[in-house]
Coordinates of C-alpha atoms and ligand atoms in Angstrom, one line a residue:
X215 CA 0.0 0.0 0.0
X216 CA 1.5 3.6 -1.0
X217 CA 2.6 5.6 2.3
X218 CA -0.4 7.4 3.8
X219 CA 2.0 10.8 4.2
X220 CA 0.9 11.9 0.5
X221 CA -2.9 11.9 0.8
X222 CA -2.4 14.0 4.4
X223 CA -0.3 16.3 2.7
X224 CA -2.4 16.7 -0.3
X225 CA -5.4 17.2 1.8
X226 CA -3.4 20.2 4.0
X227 CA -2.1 21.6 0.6
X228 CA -5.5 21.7 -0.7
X229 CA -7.1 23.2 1.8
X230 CA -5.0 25.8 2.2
X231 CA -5.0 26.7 -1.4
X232 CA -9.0 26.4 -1.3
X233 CA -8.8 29.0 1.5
X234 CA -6.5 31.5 -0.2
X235 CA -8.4 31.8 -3.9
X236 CA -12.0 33.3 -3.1
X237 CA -12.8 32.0 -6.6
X238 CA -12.7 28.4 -6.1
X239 CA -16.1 26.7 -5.6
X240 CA -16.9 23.5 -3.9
X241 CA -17.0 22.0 -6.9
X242 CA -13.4 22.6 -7.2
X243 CA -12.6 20.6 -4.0
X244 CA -12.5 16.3 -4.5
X245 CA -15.9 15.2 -3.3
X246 CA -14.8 13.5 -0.7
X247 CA -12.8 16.8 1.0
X248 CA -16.2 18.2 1.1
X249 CA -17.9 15.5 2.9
X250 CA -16.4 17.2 6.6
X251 CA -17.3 20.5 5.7
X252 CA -20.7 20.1 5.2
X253 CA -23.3 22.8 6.9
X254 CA -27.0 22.3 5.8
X255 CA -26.6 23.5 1.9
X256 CA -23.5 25.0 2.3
X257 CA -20.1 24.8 2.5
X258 CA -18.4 27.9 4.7
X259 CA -14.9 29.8 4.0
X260 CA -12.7 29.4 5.4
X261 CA -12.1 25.5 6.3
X262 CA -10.3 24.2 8.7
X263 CA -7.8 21.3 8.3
X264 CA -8.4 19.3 11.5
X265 CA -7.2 15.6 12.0
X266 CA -11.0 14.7 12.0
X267 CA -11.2 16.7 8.3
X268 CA -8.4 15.2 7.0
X269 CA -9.4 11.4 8.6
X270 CA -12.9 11.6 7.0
X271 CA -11.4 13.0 3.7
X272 CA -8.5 10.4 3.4
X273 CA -9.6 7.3 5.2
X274 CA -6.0 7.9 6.4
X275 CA -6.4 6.9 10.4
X276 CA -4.0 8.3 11.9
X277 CA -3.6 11.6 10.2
X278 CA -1.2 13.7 12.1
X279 CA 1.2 10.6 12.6
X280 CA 1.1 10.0 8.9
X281 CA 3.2 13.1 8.1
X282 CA 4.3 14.5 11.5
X283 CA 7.7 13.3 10.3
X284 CA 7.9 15.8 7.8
X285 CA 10.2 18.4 8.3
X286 CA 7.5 21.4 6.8
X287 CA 4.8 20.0 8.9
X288 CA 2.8 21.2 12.0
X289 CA 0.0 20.5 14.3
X290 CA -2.1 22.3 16.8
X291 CA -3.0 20.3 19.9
X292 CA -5.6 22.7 21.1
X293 CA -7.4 23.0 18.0
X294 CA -6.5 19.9 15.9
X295 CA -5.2 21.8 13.5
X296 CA -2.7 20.8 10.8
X297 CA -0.4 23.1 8.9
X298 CA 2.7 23.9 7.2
X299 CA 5.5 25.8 8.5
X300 CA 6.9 25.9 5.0
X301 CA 4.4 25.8 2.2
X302 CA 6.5 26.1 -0.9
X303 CA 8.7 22.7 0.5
X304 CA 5.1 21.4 1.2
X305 CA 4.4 22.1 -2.8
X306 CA 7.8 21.0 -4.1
X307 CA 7.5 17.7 -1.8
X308 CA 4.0 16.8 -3.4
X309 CA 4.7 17.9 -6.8
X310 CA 7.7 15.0 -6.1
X311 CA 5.5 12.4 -5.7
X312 CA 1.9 13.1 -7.0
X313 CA 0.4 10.9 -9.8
X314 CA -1.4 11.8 -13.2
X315 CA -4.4 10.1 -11.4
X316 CA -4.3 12.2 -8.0
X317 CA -4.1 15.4 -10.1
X318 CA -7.0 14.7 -12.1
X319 CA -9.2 13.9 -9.0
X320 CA -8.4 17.6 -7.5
X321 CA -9.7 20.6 -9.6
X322 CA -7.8 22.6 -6.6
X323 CA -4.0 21.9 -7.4
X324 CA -4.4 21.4 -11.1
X325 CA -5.4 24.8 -11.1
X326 CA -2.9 26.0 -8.8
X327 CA -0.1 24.4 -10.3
X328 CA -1.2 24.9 -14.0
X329 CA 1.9 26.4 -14.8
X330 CA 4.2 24.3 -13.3
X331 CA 2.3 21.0 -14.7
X332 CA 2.7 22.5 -18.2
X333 CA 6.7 22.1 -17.9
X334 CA 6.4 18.4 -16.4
X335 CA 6.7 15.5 -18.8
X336 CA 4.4 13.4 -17.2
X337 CA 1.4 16.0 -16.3
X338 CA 1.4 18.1 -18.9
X339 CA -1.6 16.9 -20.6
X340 CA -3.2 17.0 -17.5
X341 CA -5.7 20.4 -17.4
X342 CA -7.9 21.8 -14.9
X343 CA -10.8 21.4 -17.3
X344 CA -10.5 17.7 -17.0
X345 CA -9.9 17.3 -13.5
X346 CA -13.5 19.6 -13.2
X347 CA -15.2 17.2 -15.4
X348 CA -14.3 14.1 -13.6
X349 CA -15.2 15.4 -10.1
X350 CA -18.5 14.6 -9.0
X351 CA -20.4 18.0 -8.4
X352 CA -21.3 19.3 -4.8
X353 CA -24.9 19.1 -5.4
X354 CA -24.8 14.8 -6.0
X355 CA -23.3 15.0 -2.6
X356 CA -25.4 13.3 -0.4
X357 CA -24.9 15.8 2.6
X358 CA -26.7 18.4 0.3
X359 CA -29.1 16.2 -1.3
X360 CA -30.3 15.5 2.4
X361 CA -30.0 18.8 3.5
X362 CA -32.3 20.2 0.1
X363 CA -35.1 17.9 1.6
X364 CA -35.1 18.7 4.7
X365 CA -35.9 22.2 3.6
X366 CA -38.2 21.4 1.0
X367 CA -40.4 18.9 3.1
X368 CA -40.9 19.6 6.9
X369 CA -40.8 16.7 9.3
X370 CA -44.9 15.9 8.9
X371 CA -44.3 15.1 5.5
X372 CA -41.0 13.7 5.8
X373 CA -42.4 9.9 6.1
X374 CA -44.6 10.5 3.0
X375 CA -42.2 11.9 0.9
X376 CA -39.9 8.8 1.7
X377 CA -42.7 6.8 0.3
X378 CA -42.9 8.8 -3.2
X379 CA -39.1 9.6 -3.7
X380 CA -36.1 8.4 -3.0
X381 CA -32.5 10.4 -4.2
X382 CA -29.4 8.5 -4.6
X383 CA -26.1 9.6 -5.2
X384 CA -24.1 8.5 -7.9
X385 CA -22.0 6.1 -5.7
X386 CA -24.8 5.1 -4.4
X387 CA -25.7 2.7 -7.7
X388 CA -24.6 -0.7 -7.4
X389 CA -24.5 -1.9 -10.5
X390 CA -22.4 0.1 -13.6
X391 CA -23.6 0.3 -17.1
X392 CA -20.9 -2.2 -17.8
X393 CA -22.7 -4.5 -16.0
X394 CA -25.7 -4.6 -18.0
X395 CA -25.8 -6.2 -21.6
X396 CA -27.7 -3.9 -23.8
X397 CA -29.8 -4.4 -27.4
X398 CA -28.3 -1.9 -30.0
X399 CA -31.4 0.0 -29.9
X400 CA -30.8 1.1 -25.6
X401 CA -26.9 1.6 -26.6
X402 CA -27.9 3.9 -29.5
X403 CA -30.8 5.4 -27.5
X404 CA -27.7 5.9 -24.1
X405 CA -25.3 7.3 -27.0
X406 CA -27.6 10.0 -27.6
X407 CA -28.8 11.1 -24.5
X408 CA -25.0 11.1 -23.7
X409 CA -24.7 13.2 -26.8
X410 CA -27.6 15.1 -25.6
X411 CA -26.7 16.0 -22.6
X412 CA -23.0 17.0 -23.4
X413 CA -24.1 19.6 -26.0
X414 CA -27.5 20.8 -24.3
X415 CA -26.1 24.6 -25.0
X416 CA -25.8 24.0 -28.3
X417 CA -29.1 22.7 -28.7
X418 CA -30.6 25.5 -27.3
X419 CA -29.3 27.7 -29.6
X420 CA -30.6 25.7 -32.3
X421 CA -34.0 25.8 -30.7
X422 CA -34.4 22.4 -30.0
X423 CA -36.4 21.6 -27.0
X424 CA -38.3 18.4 -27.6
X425 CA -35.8 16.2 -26.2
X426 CA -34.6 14.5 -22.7
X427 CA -37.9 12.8 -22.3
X428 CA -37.7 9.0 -22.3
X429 CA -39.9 5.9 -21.9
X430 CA -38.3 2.5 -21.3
X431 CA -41.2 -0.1 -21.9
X432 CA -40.7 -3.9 -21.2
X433 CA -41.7 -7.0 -19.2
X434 CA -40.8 -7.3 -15.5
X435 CA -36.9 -7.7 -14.9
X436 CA -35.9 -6.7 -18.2
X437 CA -33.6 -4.1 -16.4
X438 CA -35.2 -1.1 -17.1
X439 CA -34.7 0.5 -13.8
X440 CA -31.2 -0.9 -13.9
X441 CA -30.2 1.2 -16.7
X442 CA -31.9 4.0 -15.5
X443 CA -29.4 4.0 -12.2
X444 CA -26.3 2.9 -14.4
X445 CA -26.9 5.8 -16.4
X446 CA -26.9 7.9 -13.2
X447 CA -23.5 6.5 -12.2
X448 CA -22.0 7.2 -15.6
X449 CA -23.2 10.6 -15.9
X450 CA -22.2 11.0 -12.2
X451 CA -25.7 12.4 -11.8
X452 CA -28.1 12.4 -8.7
X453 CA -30.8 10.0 -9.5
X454 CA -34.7 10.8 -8.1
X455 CA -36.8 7.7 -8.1
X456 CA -40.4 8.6 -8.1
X457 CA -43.0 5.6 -7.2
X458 CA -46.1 6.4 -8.4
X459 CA -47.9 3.6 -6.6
X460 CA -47.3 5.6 -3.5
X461 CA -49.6 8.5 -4.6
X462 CA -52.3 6.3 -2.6
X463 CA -55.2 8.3 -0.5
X464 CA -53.1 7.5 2.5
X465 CA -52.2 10.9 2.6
X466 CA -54.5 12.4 0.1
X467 CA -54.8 16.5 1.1
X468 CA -50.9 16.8 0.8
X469 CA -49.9 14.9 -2.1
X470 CA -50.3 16.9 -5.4
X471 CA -48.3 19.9 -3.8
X472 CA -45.6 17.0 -2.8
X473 CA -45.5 15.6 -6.5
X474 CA -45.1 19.3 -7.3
X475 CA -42.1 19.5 -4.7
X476 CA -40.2 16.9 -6.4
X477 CA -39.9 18.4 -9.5
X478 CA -38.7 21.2 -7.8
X479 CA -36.4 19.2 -5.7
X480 CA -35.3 17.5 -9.1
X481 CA -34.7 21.3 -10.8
X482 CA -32.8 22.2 -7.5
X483 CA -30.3 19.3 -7.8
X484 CA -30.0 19.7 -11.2
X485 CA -28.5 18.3 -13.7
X486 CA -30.0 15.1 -12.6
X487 CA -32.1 12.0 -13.8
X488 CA -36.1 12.4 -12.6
X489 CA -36.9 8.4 -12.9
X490 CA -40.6 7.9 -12.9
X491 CA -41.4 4.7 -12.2
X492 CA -44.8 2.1 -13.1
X493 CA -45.9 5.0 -15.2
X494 CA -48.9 2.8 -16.3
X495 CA -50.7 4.4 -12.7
X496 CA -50.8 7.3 -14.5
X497 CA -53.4 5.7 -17.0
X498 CA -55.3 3.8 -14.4
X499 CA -56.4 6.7 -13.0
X500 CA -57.4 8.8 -15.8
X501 CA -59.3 6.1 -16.8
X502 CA -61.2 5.0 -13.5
X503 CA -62.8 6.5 -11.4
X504 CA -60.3 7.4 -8.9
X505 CA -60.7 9.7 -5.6
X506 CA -60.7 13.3 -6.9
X507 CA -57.6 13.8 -4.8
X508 CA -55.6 10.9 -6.5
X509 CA -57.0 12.5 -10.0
X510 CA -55.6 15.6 -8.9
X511 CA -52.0 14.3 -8.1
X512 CA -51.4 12.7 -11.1
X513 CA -52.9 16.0 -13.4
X514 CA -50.0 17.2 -11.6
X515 CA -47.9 15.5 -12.5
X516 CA -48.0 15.4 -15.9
X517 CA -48.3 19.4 -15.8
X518 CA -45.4 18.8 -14.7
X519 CA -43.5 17.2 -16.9
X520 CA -44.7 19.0 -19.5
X521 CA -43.2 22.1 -17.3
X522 CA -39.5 20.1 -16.8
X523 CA -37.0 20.5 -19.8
X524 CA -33.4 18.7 -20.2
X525 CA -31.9 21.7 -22.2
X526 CA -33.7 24.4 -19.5
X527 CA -33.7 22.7 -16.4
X528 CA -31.4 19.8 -17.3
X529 CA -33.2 17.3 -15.8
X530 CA -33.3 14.1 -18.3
X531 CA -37.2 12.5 -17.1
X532 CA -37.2 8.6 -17.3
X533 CA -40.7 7.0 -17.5
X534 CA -40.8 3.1 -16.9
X535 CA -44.1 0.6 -17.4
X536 CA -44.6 -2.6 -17.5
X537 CA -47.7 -2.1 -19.5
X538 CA -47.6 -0.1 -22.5
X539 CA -50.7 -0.6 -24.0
X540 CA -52.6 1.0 -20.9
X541 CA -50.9 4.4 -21.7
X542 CA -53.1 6.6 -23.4
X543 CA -52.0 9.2 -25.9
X544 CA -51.8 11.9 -23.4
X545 CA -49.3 10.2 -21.7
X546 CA -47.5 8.6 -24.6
X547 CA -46.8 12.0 -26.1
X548 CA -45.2 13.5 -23.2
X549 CA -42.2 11.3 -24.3
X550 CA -40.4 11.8 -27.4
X551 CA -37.9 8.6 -27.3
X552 CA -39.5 4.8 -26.2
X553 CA -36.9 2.9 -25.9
X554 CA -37.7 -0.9 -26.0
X555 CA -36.7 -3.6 -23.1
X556 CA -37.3 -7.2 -24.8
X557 CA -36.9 -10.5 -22.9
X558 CA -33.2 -11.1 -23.6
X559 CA -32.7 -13.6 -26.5
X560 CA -29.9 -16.4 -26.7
X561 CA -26.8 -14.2 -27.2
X562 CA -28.1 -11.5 -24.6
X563 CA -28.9 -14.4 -22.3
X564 CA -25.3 -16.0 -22.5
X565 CA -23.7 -12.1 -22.3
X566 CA -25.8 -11.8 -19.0
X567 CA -25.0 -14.9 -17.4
X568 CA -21.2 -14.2 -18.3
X569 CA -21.2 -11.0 -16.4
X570 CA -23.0 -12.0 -13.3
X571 CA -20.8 -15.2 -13.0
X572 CA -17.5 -12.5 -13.2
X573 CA -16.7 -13.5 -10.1
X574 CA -17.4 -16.6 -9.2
X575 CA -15.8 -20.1 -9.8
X576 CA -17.6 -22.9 -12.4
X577 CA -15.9 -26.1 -13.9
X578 CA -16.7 -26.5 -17.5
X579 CA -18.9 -23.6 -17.3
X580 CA -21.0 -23.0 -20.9
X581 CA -22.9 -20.0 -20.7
X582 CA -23.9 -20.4 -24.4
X583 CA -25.4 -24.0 -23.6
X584 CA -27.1 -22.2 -20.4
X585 CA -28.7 -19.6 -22.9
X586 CA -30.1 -22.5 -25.2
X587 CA -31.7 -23.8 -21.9
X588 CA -33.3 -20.5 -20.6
X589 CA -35.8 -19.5 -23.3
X590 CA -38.3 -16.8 -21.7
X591 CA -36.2 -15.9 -18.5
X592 CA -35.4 -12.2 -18.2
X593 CA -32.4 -10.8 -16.5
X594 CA -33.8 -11.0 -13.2
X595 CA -34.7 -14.4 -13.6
X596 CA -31.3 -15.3 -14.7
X597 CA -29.9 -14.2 -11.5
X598 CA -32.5 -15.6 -9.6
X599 CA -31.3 -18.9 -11.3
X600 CA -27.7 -18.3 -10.2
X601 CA -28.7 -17.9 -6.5
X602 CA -30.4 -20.7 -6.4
X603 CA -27.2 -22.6 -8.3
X604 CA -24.8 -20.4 -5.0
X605 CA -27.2 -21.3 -2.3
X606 CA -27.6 -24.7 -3.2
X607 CA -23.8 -25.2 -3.2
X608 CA -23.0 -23.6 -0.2
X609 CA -25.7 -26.5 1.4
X610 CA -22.5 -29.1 0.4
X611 CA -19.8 -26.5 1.6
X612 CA -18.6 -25.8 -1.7
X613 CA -18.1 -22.5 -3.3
X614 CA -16.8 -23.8 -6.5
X615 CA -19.9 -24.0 -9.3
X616 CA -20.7 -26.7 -11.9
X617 CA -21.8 -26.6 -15.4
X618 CA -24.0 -29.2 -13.9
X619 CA -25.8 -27.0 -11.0
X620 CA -26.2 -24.4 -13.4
X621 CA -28.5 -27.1 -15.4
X622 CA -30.1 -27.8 -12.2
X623 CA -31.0 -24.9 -11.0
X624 CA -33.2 -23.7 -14.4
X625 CA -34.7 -26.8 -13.9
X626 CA -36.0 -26.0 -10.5
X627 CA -36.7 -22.8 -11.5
X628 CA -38.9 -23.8 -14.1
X629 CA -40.4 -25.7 -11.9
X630 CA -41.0 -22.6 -9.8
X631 CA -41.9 -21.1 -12.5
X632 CA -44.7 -23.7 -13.5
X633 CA -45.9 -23.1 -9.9
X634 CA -46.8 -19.8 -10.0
X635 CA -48.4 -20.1 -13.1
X636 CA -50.6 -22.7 -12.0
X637 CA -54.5 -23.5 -11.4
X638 CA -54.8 -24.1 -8.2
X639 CA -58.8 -25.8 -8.6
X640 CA -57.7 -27.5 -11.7
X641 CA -58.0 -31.5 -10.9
X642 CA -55.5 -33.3 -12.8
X643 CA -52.1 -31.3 -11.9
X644 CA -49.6 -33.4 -10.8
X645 CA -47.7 -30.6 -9.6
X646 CA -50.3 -30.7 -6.8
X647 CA -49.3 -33.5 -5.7
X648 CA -46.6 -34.1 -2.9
X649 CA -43.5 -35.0 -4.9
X650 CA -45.6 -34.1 -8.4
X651 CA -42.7 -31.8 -9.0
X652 CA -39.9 -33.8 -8.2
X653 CA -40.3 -35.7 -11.7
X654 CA -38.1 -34.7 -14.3
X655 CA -40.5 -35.1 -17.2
X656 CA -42.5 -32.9 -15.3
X657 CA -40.1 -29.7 -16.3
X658 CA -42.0 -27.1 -18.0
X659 CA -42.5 -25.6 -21.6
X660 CA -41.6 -21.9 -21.3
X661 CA -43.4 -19.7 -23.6
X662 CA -42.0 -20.8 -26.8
Ligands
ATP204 N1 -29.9 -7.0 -19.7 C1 -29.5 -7.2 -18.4 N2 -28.2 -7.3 -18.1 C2 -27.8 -7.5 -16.8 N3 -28.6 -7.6 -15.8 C3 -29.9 -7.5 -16.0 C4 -30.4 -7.3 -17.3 N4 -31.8 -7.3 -17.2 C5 -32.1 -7.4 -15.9 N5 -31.0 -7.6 -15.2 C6 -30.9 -7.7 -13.7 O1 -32.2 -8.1 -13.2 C7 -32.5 -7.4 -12.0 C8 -33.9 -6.8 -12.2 O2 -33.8 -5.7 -13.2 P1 -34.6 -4.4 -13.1 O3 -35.1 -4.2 -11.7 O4 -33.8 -3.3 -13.7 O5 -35.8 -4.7 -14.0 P2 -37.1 -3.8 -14.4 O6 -37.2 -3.9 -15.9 O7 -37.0 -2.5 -13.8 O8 -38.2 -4.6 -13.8 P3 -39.7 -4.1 -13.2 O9 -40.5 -3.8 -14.4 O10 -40.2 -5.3 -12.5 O11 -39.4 -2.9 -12.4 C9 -31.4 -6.5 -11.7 O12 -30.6 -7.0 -10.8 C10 -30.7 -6.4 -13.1 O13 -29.4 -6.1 -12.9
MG205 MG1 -38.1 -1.6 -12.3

């Protein structure tokens, strides 16, 4: 492991630069310096490098120990305080033994040491405009995201508004887009939003507006919340799920002014990713006859998307359903790219179970022969399968896989399958029988 000295004495160098240049913004400082310095919404001039600061900013335990051998170093008992008692040998030391990578995460020194960078082999392609790019911006910070809340909905509605939304950081999204296997219509639709979203200023100049609104349609476990999220992570974006199923008449009087709040919410963190999600509600209730509160919530709703804009506000709006054919036109139009999410077919299927096996061990493992097998199962029912196959292992101590409990485990979720889809009156269903399902022949025809 690299010596924990540099990361303390980046983090004091930092600081101190931060606190000298009024024009440097808390974007400027690597998201994780900012995480101490935290008040409500804001972060206050000037900071303070304290052991706790620089502990919580480097995962470096033992801060002051880490570089208290240093001969340009200093500490404050009283106060915690760390310093320098020469900064220039402080700069010269760093600039010694800083990497390419380190520079790029801090906006801070790239900026201050521009010019020296420029004369340095190895860092002069390194620019300030890079290192800006790369860091995360203070508002996907969850410190602000929760503070923003706080003040947006008081604590009555706090339990409500938990129900309806739900804001995660980037970091906070487990699986990358790397991680899911795409059709080449969601990478060309991704490509563009990408596109979209890098040149919004340009595209508002040219006038055109009528973009940033997206529908993913698809069966159940088809990852369409999954990409959603990934593209969060890439874009390094807050993401701010919306569940429409929660507009119940649990808490009817309050909750078109809160689906109003969200949008706000979304236009304060901006740029960020509005994921709407079970979009079909909307059509339910336009269609039946609904409490005249729910009625209201949902008009609301689709005011205001109409009122929410990727190249004004940039906010990108993500609707999901499982159900497209209940949308009505009123809804469909609000969206000006549907992006399909099909049941997987063979070469998708092997792709998927390839990734999620990454990381863990299988003799003679065939993914492609797996694919043949699973006809019909969607992502999620993929990884159910492989579970099962990890579970079922681990019940003989092993954690090293077979081909063979791959097989195995479709089988039995087939047979799971074949369960759930079953009549439960009908008469002559072996399945309903004790040890009806054990029998091999008994394995089920999946859709096709
Ligand atoms: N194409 C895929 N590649 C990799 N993983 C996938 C894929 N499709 C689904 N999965 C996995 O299946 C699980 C469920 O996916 P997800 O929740 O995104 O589906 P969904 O389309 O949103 O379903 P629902 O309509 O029920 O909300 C996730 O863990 C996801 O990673
Ligand atoms: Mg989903």
């Amino acid at each position: 492991m690299s010596s924990p000295d540099l990361p303390v004495v980046e983090f004091v160098l930092t600081i101190e630069v931060y606190n000298d240049r009024t024009a440097f913004e808390p974007d400027d400082l690597p998201a994780s310096y900012r995480g101490p310095y935290w008040e409500g919404r804001h972060i206050e001039r000037p900071l303070s490098p304290t052991v706790d600061a620089a502990r919580q900013a480097t995962d470096v335990e033992r801060p002051w120990e880490a570089i208290s051998g240093l001969m340009f170093t200093d500490h404050d008992d009283f106060s915690g305080t760390l310093s320098f008692t020469d900064q220039s040998m402080a700069e010269q030391w760093y600039l010694d033994r800083t990497t390419p990578e380190m520079l790029l995460a801090n906006p801070v020194l790239t900026l201050y040491f521009e010019e020296k960078l420029a004369e340095m082999d190895e860092f002069e392609a390194i620019s300030y405009e890079d290192a800006r790019e790369r860091n995360r911006p203070a508002r996907a910070d969850r410190a602000f995201i929760d503070a923003l809340l706080e003040e947006y909905f008081d604590e009555d509605e706090a339990d409500e508004m938990l129900d309806l939304v739900d804001v995660r950081t980037p970091e906070e999204i487990g699986q990358p887009l790397d991680e899911i296997v795409l059709t080449q219509q969601q990478e060309g639709e991704i490509q563009k939003i990408v596109k979209a979203i890098e040149h919004r200023e340009y595209l508002a100049q040219i006038g055109l507006r009528e973009i940033g609104k997206l529908l993913f349609v698809g069966p159940p476990g088809t990852g369409k919340t999954s990409v959603a999220r990934a593209l969060a992570n890439k874009l390094g974006l807050p993401f701010v799920e919306v569940k429409l199923s929660m507009i119940t008449s649990q808490y009817l009087g309050e909750t078109a002014k809160n689906v109003e709040k969200t949008f706000e919410v979304a236009k304060r963190l901006a740029p960020c990713i509005l994921f709407i999600d079970e979009f079909d509600f909307v059509a339910k209730t336009r269609s039946s006859d609904e409490h005249a509160a729910i009625k209201r919530a949902v008009n609301t709703l689709l005011k205001s998307i109409d009122e929410v804009s990727l190249i004004e506000d940039e906010v990108l709006l993500i609707g999901a359903t499982n159900h497209p054919d209940q949308l009505d036109s009123a809804a469909w139009r609000r969206f000006d790219e549907i992006v399909n999410f099909p049941k997987p077919d063979v070469q998708m299927r092997a792709d998927i179970l390839e990734i999620v096996t990454h990381r863990m061990e299988i003799e003679d493992f065939d993914p492609h022969g797996l694919a043949e097998l699973t006809e019909g199962l969607t992502g999620s029912d993929l990884r159910l399968v492989l579970r099962e196959a990890v579970l079922e292992a681990l019940t003989e101590e092993r954690t090293t896989l077979t081909q063979d409990d791959l097989v195995q485990a479709v089988k039995e979720f087939e047979e799971r399958d074949t369960l759930k889809n079953l009549d439960m009156m009908s008469d002559d269903n072996d399945a309903l029988v004790a040890g009806g399902a054990e029998h091999d022949e008994h394995s089920h025809d999946h859709d096709h």
